[in-house]
Coordinates of C-alpha atoms and ligand atoms in Angstrom, one line a residue:
M24 CA 96.4 80.3 144.6
N25 CA 96.4 82.3 141.4
R26 CA 99.9 82.5 140.0
V27 CA 100.5 85.7 138.1
H28 CA 102.8 85.1 135.1
E29 CA 105.7 87.5 135.4
E30 CA 108.2 87.8 132.6
G31 CA 111.7 89.2 132.7
P32 CA 112.1 92.2 130.4
R33 CA 114.9 90.4 128.5
L34 CA 114.1 86.7 129.1
P35 CA 112.5 84.5 126.5
L36 CA 108.7 84.5 126.3
D37 CA 106.8 81.2 126.5
S38 CA 103.3 79.8 126.0
E39 CA 102.3 81.2 129.4
S40 CA 102.7 84.7 127.9
I41 CA 99.8 84.2 125.5
K42 CA 97.5 82.2 127.8
G43 CA 93.9 82.9 127.0
L44 CA 94.6 84.1 123.4
R45 CA 91.4 83.7 121.4
T46 CA 92.0 84.0 117.7
R47 CA 90.6 82.1 114.7
I48 CA 93.6 81.8 112.3
I49 CA 96.7 83.5 113.6
G50 CA 98.3 82.0 116.7
N51 CA 96.7 78.6 116.9
I52 CA 100.3 77.3 116.9
V53 CA 103.0 79.5 118.4
N54 CA 106.6 78.2 118.6
F55 CA 108.8 80.0 121.2
H56 CA 112.6 80.1 120.9
S57 CA 115.3 81.8 122.9
L58 CA 117.7 82.1 120.0
V59 CA 117.4 81.6 116.3
G60 CA 119.1 82.7 113.1
S61 CA 115.9 84.3 111.8
T62 CA 112.3 83.6 112.6
D63 CA 111.5 84.3 108.9
E64 CA 113.8 81.4 107.9
L65 CA 112.1 79.0 110.5
A66 CA 108.6 80.2 109.3
K67 CA 109.6 79.5 105.7
D68 CA 110.7 75.9 106.6
I69 CA 107.4 75.4 108.4
A70 CA 105.5 76.8 105.3
L71 CA 107.5 74.6 102.9
S72 CA 106.9 71.5 105.0
G73 CA 103.1 72.0 104.9
G74 CA 102.7 73.8 108.2
E75 CA 99.4 75.2 109.2
E76 CA 98.3 78.7 108.2
G77 CA 98.5 81.1 111.1
T78 CA 101.6 79.4 112.7
V79 CA 103.7 81.9 114.5
V80 CA 107.4 81.7 115.3
V81 CA 108.7 83.9 118.2
S82 CA 112.3 84.4 119.3
N83 CA 114.0 86.4 122.1
K84 CA 117.0 87.0 119.9
Q85 CA 118.2 86.5 116.3
T86 CA 121.7 86.2 115.0
E87 CA 120.7 86.8 111.3
G88 CA 117.7 89.1 111.6
M89 CA 116.7 90.3 108.1
G90 CA 115.4 93.7 107.3
R91 CA 114.0 95.3 104.1
S92 CA 116.2 95.8 101.0
G93 CA 118.7 93.2 102.2
R94 CA 119.6 95.1 105.3
R95 CA 120.3 93.5 108.7
W96 CA 117.8 93.8 111.5
E97 CA 119.6 94.1 114.9
S98 CA 117.8 91.6 117.2
S99 CA 119.2 91.7 120.7
E100 CA 117.5 90.3 123.8
G101 CA 114.5 92.2 125.0
G102 CA 112.9 92.9 121.6
L103 CA 110.0 91.0 120.1
Y104 CA 110.8 89.1 116.9
L105 CA 108.2 87.0 115.2
S106 CA 107.1 85.6 111.9
V107 CA 103.6 84.5 110.8
V108 CA 102.8 81.9 108.1
L109 CA 99.8 82.9 105.9
R110 CA 98.2 81.1 103.0
P111 CA 95.7 83.5 101.5
N112 CA 93.8 82.1 98.6
T113 CA 94.4 85.2 96.5
G114 CA 96.7 86.4 93.7
R115 CA 100.0 88.2 94.1
E116 CA 98.4 91.6 93.5
E117 CA 95.9 91.3 96.4
V118 CA 98.6 90.4 98.9
S119 CA 100.5 93.6 98.2
I120 CA 98.3 95.3 100.9
L121 CA 99.1 92.7 103.6
P122 CA 102.2 94.5 104.8
L123 CA 100.2 97.7 105.3
I124 CA 97.4 95.8 107.1
S125 CA 100.0 94.2 109.3
S126 CA 101.6 97.5 110.2
L127 CA 98.1 98.8 111.1
A128 CA 97.6 95.9 113.4
L129 CA 101.0 96.4 115.0
S130 CA 100.4 100.1 115.4
K131 CA 97.1 99.5 117.1
A132 CA 98.6 96.7 119.3
I133 CA 101.4 99.0 120.6
S134 CA 99.0 101.9 121.3
T135 CA 96.5 99.6 123.1
T136 CA 99.1 97.8 125.2
Y137 CA 101.1 100.8 126.3
L138 CA 98.6 103.6 125.9
I139 CA 101.0 105.5 123.7
E140 CA 100.4 107.3 120.4
T141 CA 101.9 105.5 117.3
S142 CA 101.8 106.3 113.6
V143 CA 102.7 104.4 110.5
K144 CA 105.2 105.3 107.8
W145 CA 104.9 104.0 104.3
P146 CA 105.5 101.2 103.4
N147 CA 105.2 99.5 106.8
D148 CA 107.2 101.0 109.7
V149 CA 105.6 101.9 113.1
L150 CA 106.8 105.1 114.7
I151 CA 106.6 106.7 118.1
G152 CA 107.2 110.4 118.2
G153 CA 108.6 110.2 114.6
K154 CA 111.1 107.5 115.5
K155 CA 111.0 103.9 114.2
T156 CA 110.1 101.3 116.9
A157 CA 109.1 98.4 114.6
G158 CA 109.5 97.2 111.0
I159 CA 107.9 94.5 108.9
L160 CA 109.4 92.3 106.2
T161 CA 107.0 90.4 103.9
Q162 CA 108.1 87.4 101.7
T163 CA 105.7 85.9 99.2
S164 CA 106.1 82.6 97.3
M165 CA 104.0 81.5 94.3
K166 CA 104.0 77.9 93.0
D167 CA 102.5 77.1 89.6
D168 CA 100.7 80.5 89.6
E169 CA 99.1 79.7 93.0
M170 CA 99.9 81.4 96.3
E171 CA 102.1 79.0 98.2
Y172 CA 102.7 81.1 101.3
V173 CA 103.3 84.6 102.7
I174 CA 105.6 85.2 105.6
I175 CA 105.0 88.4 107.7
G176 CA 108.1 89.0 109.8
M177 CA 107.9 91.7 112.5
G178 CA 110.7 93.2 114.6
I179 CA 109.7 95.4 117.6
N180 CA 112.1 97.3 119.8
V181 CA 110.7 96.8 123.2
N182 CA 113.3 96.4 126.0
N183 CA 116.3 95.9 123.8
P184 CA 118.9 98.7 124.2
I185 CA 118.8 101.2 121.4
K186 CA 122.4 102.0 122.1
E187 CA 123.3 98.6 120.6
L188 CA 121.9 99.6 117.2
P189 CA 124.3 100.9 114.5
H190 CA 125.0 104.6 114.8
D191 CA 123.1 105.7 111.6
I192 CA 120.0 103.7 112.6
R193 CA 120.1 104.7 116.3
R194 CA 119.2 108.4 115.9
K195 CA 116.1 107.5 113.9
S196 CA 115.0 104.6 116.2
T197 CA 113.3 104.2 119.6
S198 CA 112.1 101.4 121.8
L199 CA 109.0 101.0 124.0
S200 CA 111.2 101.1 127.1
E201 CA 112.8 104.3 125.9
A202 CA 109.5 105.9 124.9
T203 CA 107.8 105.1 128.2
G204 CA 110.7 105.3 130.5
K205 CA 110.6 101.7 131.8
D206 CA 110.9 98.1 130.8
Q207 CA 107.6 96.8 129.3
D208 CA 105.7 93.5 129.2
R209 CA 106.1 91.8 125.9
G210 CA 103.6 89.0 126.5
E211 CA 100.7 91.5 126.6
L212 CA 101.9 93.1 123.4
L213 CA 102.2 89.7 121.7
R214 CA 98.6 88.8 122.7
N215 CA 97.2 92.1 121.5
L216 CA 99.3 91.9 118.2
L217 CA 98.1 88.4 117.3
T218 CA 94.5 89.5 118.2
F219 CA 94.6 92.6 115.9
L220 CA 96.4 90.7 113.1
D221 CA 93.9 87.9 113.2
L222 CA 91.0 90.3 113.1
H223 CA 92.4 92.3 110.2
Y224 CA 93.5 89.3 108.3
Q225 CA 90.0 87.9 108.4
G226 CA 88.7 91.4 107.3
F227 CA 91.2 91.2 104.4
L228 CA 90.0 87.7 103.4
Q229 CA 86.4 88.9 103.5
G230 CA 87.0 91.9 101.1
G231 CA 87.6 94.5 103.7
G232 CA 91.0 95.6 102.3
P233 CA 89.8 99.1 101.1
Q234 CA 88.4 100.0 104.5
L235 CA 91.6 98.8 106.2
L236 CA 93.7 100.9 103.9
E237 CA 91.6 103.9 104.8
E238 CA 92.3 103.3 108.5
W239 CA 96.0 102.8 107.7
S240 CA 96.0 106.2 105.8
D241 CA 94.4 107.9 108.8
R242 CA 97.4 106.8 110.9
C243 CA 100.0 107.5 108.2
E244 CA 102.5 110.3 108.8
T245 CA 103.9 110.1 105.2
I246 CA 100.8 111.3 103.4
G247 CA 100.8 115.1 102.7
R248 CA 104.6 115.4 103.4
A249 CA 107.5 116.2 101.2
V250 CA 109.4 112.9 100.6
R251 CA 112.7 111.8 99.1
I252 CA 112.6 108.2 97.9
Q253 CA 115.8 106.3 97.2
M254 CA 115.2 103.6 94.6
I255 CA 117.8 101.3 93.1
D256 CA 118.7 103.6 90.2
D257 CA 116.8 106.8 90.9
T258 CA 115.8 109.3 93.6
I259 CA 112.3 110.8 93.6
R260 CA 111.6 114.0 95.4
G261 CA 108.1 115.2 95.7
S262 CA 104.9 115.3 97.8
A263 CA 103.2 112.1 99.0
L264 CA 99.6 112.3 97.8
G265 CA 98.3 109.0 99.2
I266 CA 98.2 105.3 98.4
D267 CA 96.3 103.4 95.7
E268 CA 94.3 100.3 96.1
T269 CA 97.4 98.1 96.0
G270 CA 99.2 100.0 98.7
A271 CA 101.6 101.8 96.3
L272 CA 102.6 105.4 97.2
M273 CA 101.5 108.1 94.8
V274 CA 104.0 110.9 94.7
K275 CA 103.6 114.3 92.9
Q276 CA 106.9 115.3 91.4
G277 CA 106.5 118.5 89.4
L278 CA 103.6 117.9 87.0
D279 CA 104.0 114.1 87.2
I280 CA 102.3 111.7 89.5
I281 CA 104.6 108.7 90.1
R282 CA 103.5 105.4 91.5
I283 CA 106.0 103.7 93.8
T284 CA 105.7 100.2 95.1
S285 CA 107.4 99.0 98.3
D286 CA 109.7 96.8 96.2
D287 CA 111.0 99.9 94.4
C288 CA 111.7 101.8 97.6
I289 CA 115.1 101.4 99.4
H290 CA 114.7 104.4 101.7
L291 CA 112.0 107.0 102.3
R292 CA 112.9 110.3 104.0
Ligands
BTN10 C1 112.6 96.5 108.3 O1 113.7 96.5 107.7 O2 112.0 97.5 108.7 C2 111.9 95.1 108.5 C3 112.5 94.4 109.7 C4 111.8 93.0 109.9 C5 112.5 92.3 111.0 C6 111.8 91.1 111.4 S1 112.4 90.4 113.0 C7 111.4 89.0 112.8 C8 111.6 88.6 111.3 N1 112.7 87.8 111.2 C9 113.7 88.4 110.4 O3 114.8 87.9 110.1 N2 113.2 89.6 110.0 C10 111.9 89.8 110.5

């Protein structure tokens, strides 16, 4: 008898959830957890102890989920929280586009899995109907001028209740269950995500970055809009023209064109 794997919308995923996954690099090893501090921290330990490129850490819940610019990432049960260990043989400059490529993969995976329109917001959020449903945190480590590892951490609001998010974040956020009106299968999303990530990472390694950035720009809702960018010691108001080959945002402010990297940006509105 064929047993169909059924997952609870808020129960931990396990290896059954990604049965049949066929990828080259990303997802050859996937560690599933029900509760961790942060999947990024576990992935970093794996990277530092010589773990294999493409290793993925997934958790059902995080107590110390980390977001961009030192913010906290609320990570209650029912969301999908994962980190991927990468070891690209490139310099620091080249890897600056990896977060954008990852958000492209995530946006495609969500659209493919749930047949729903998604867009990306610079630098690497995924939106549904203008509201954030997923975010990405990238951490890079160099050793003696060589790339040691890159950790791509992704947090996706799937079946976790949006009402548990802090008030200021809640009104700009959504989840897959809220957007589609029912709890959703996270195993299928994880399979599709690892598949798109693997495909695009291979494309990146083979010099396909510029084409992937074009695809990213086509899905981007920031380009062509008026933006306000909060930086550590300045605020830029202008019109977003596009991204350059490193993934930095080009903003026209008066007669000036300003180049903003994701490290400079605390908030974009
Ligand atoms: C953002 O601020 O938009 C980025 C959020 C990234 C959250 C993910 S959840 C999995 C991984 N582990 C963490 O502690 N953070 C990232």
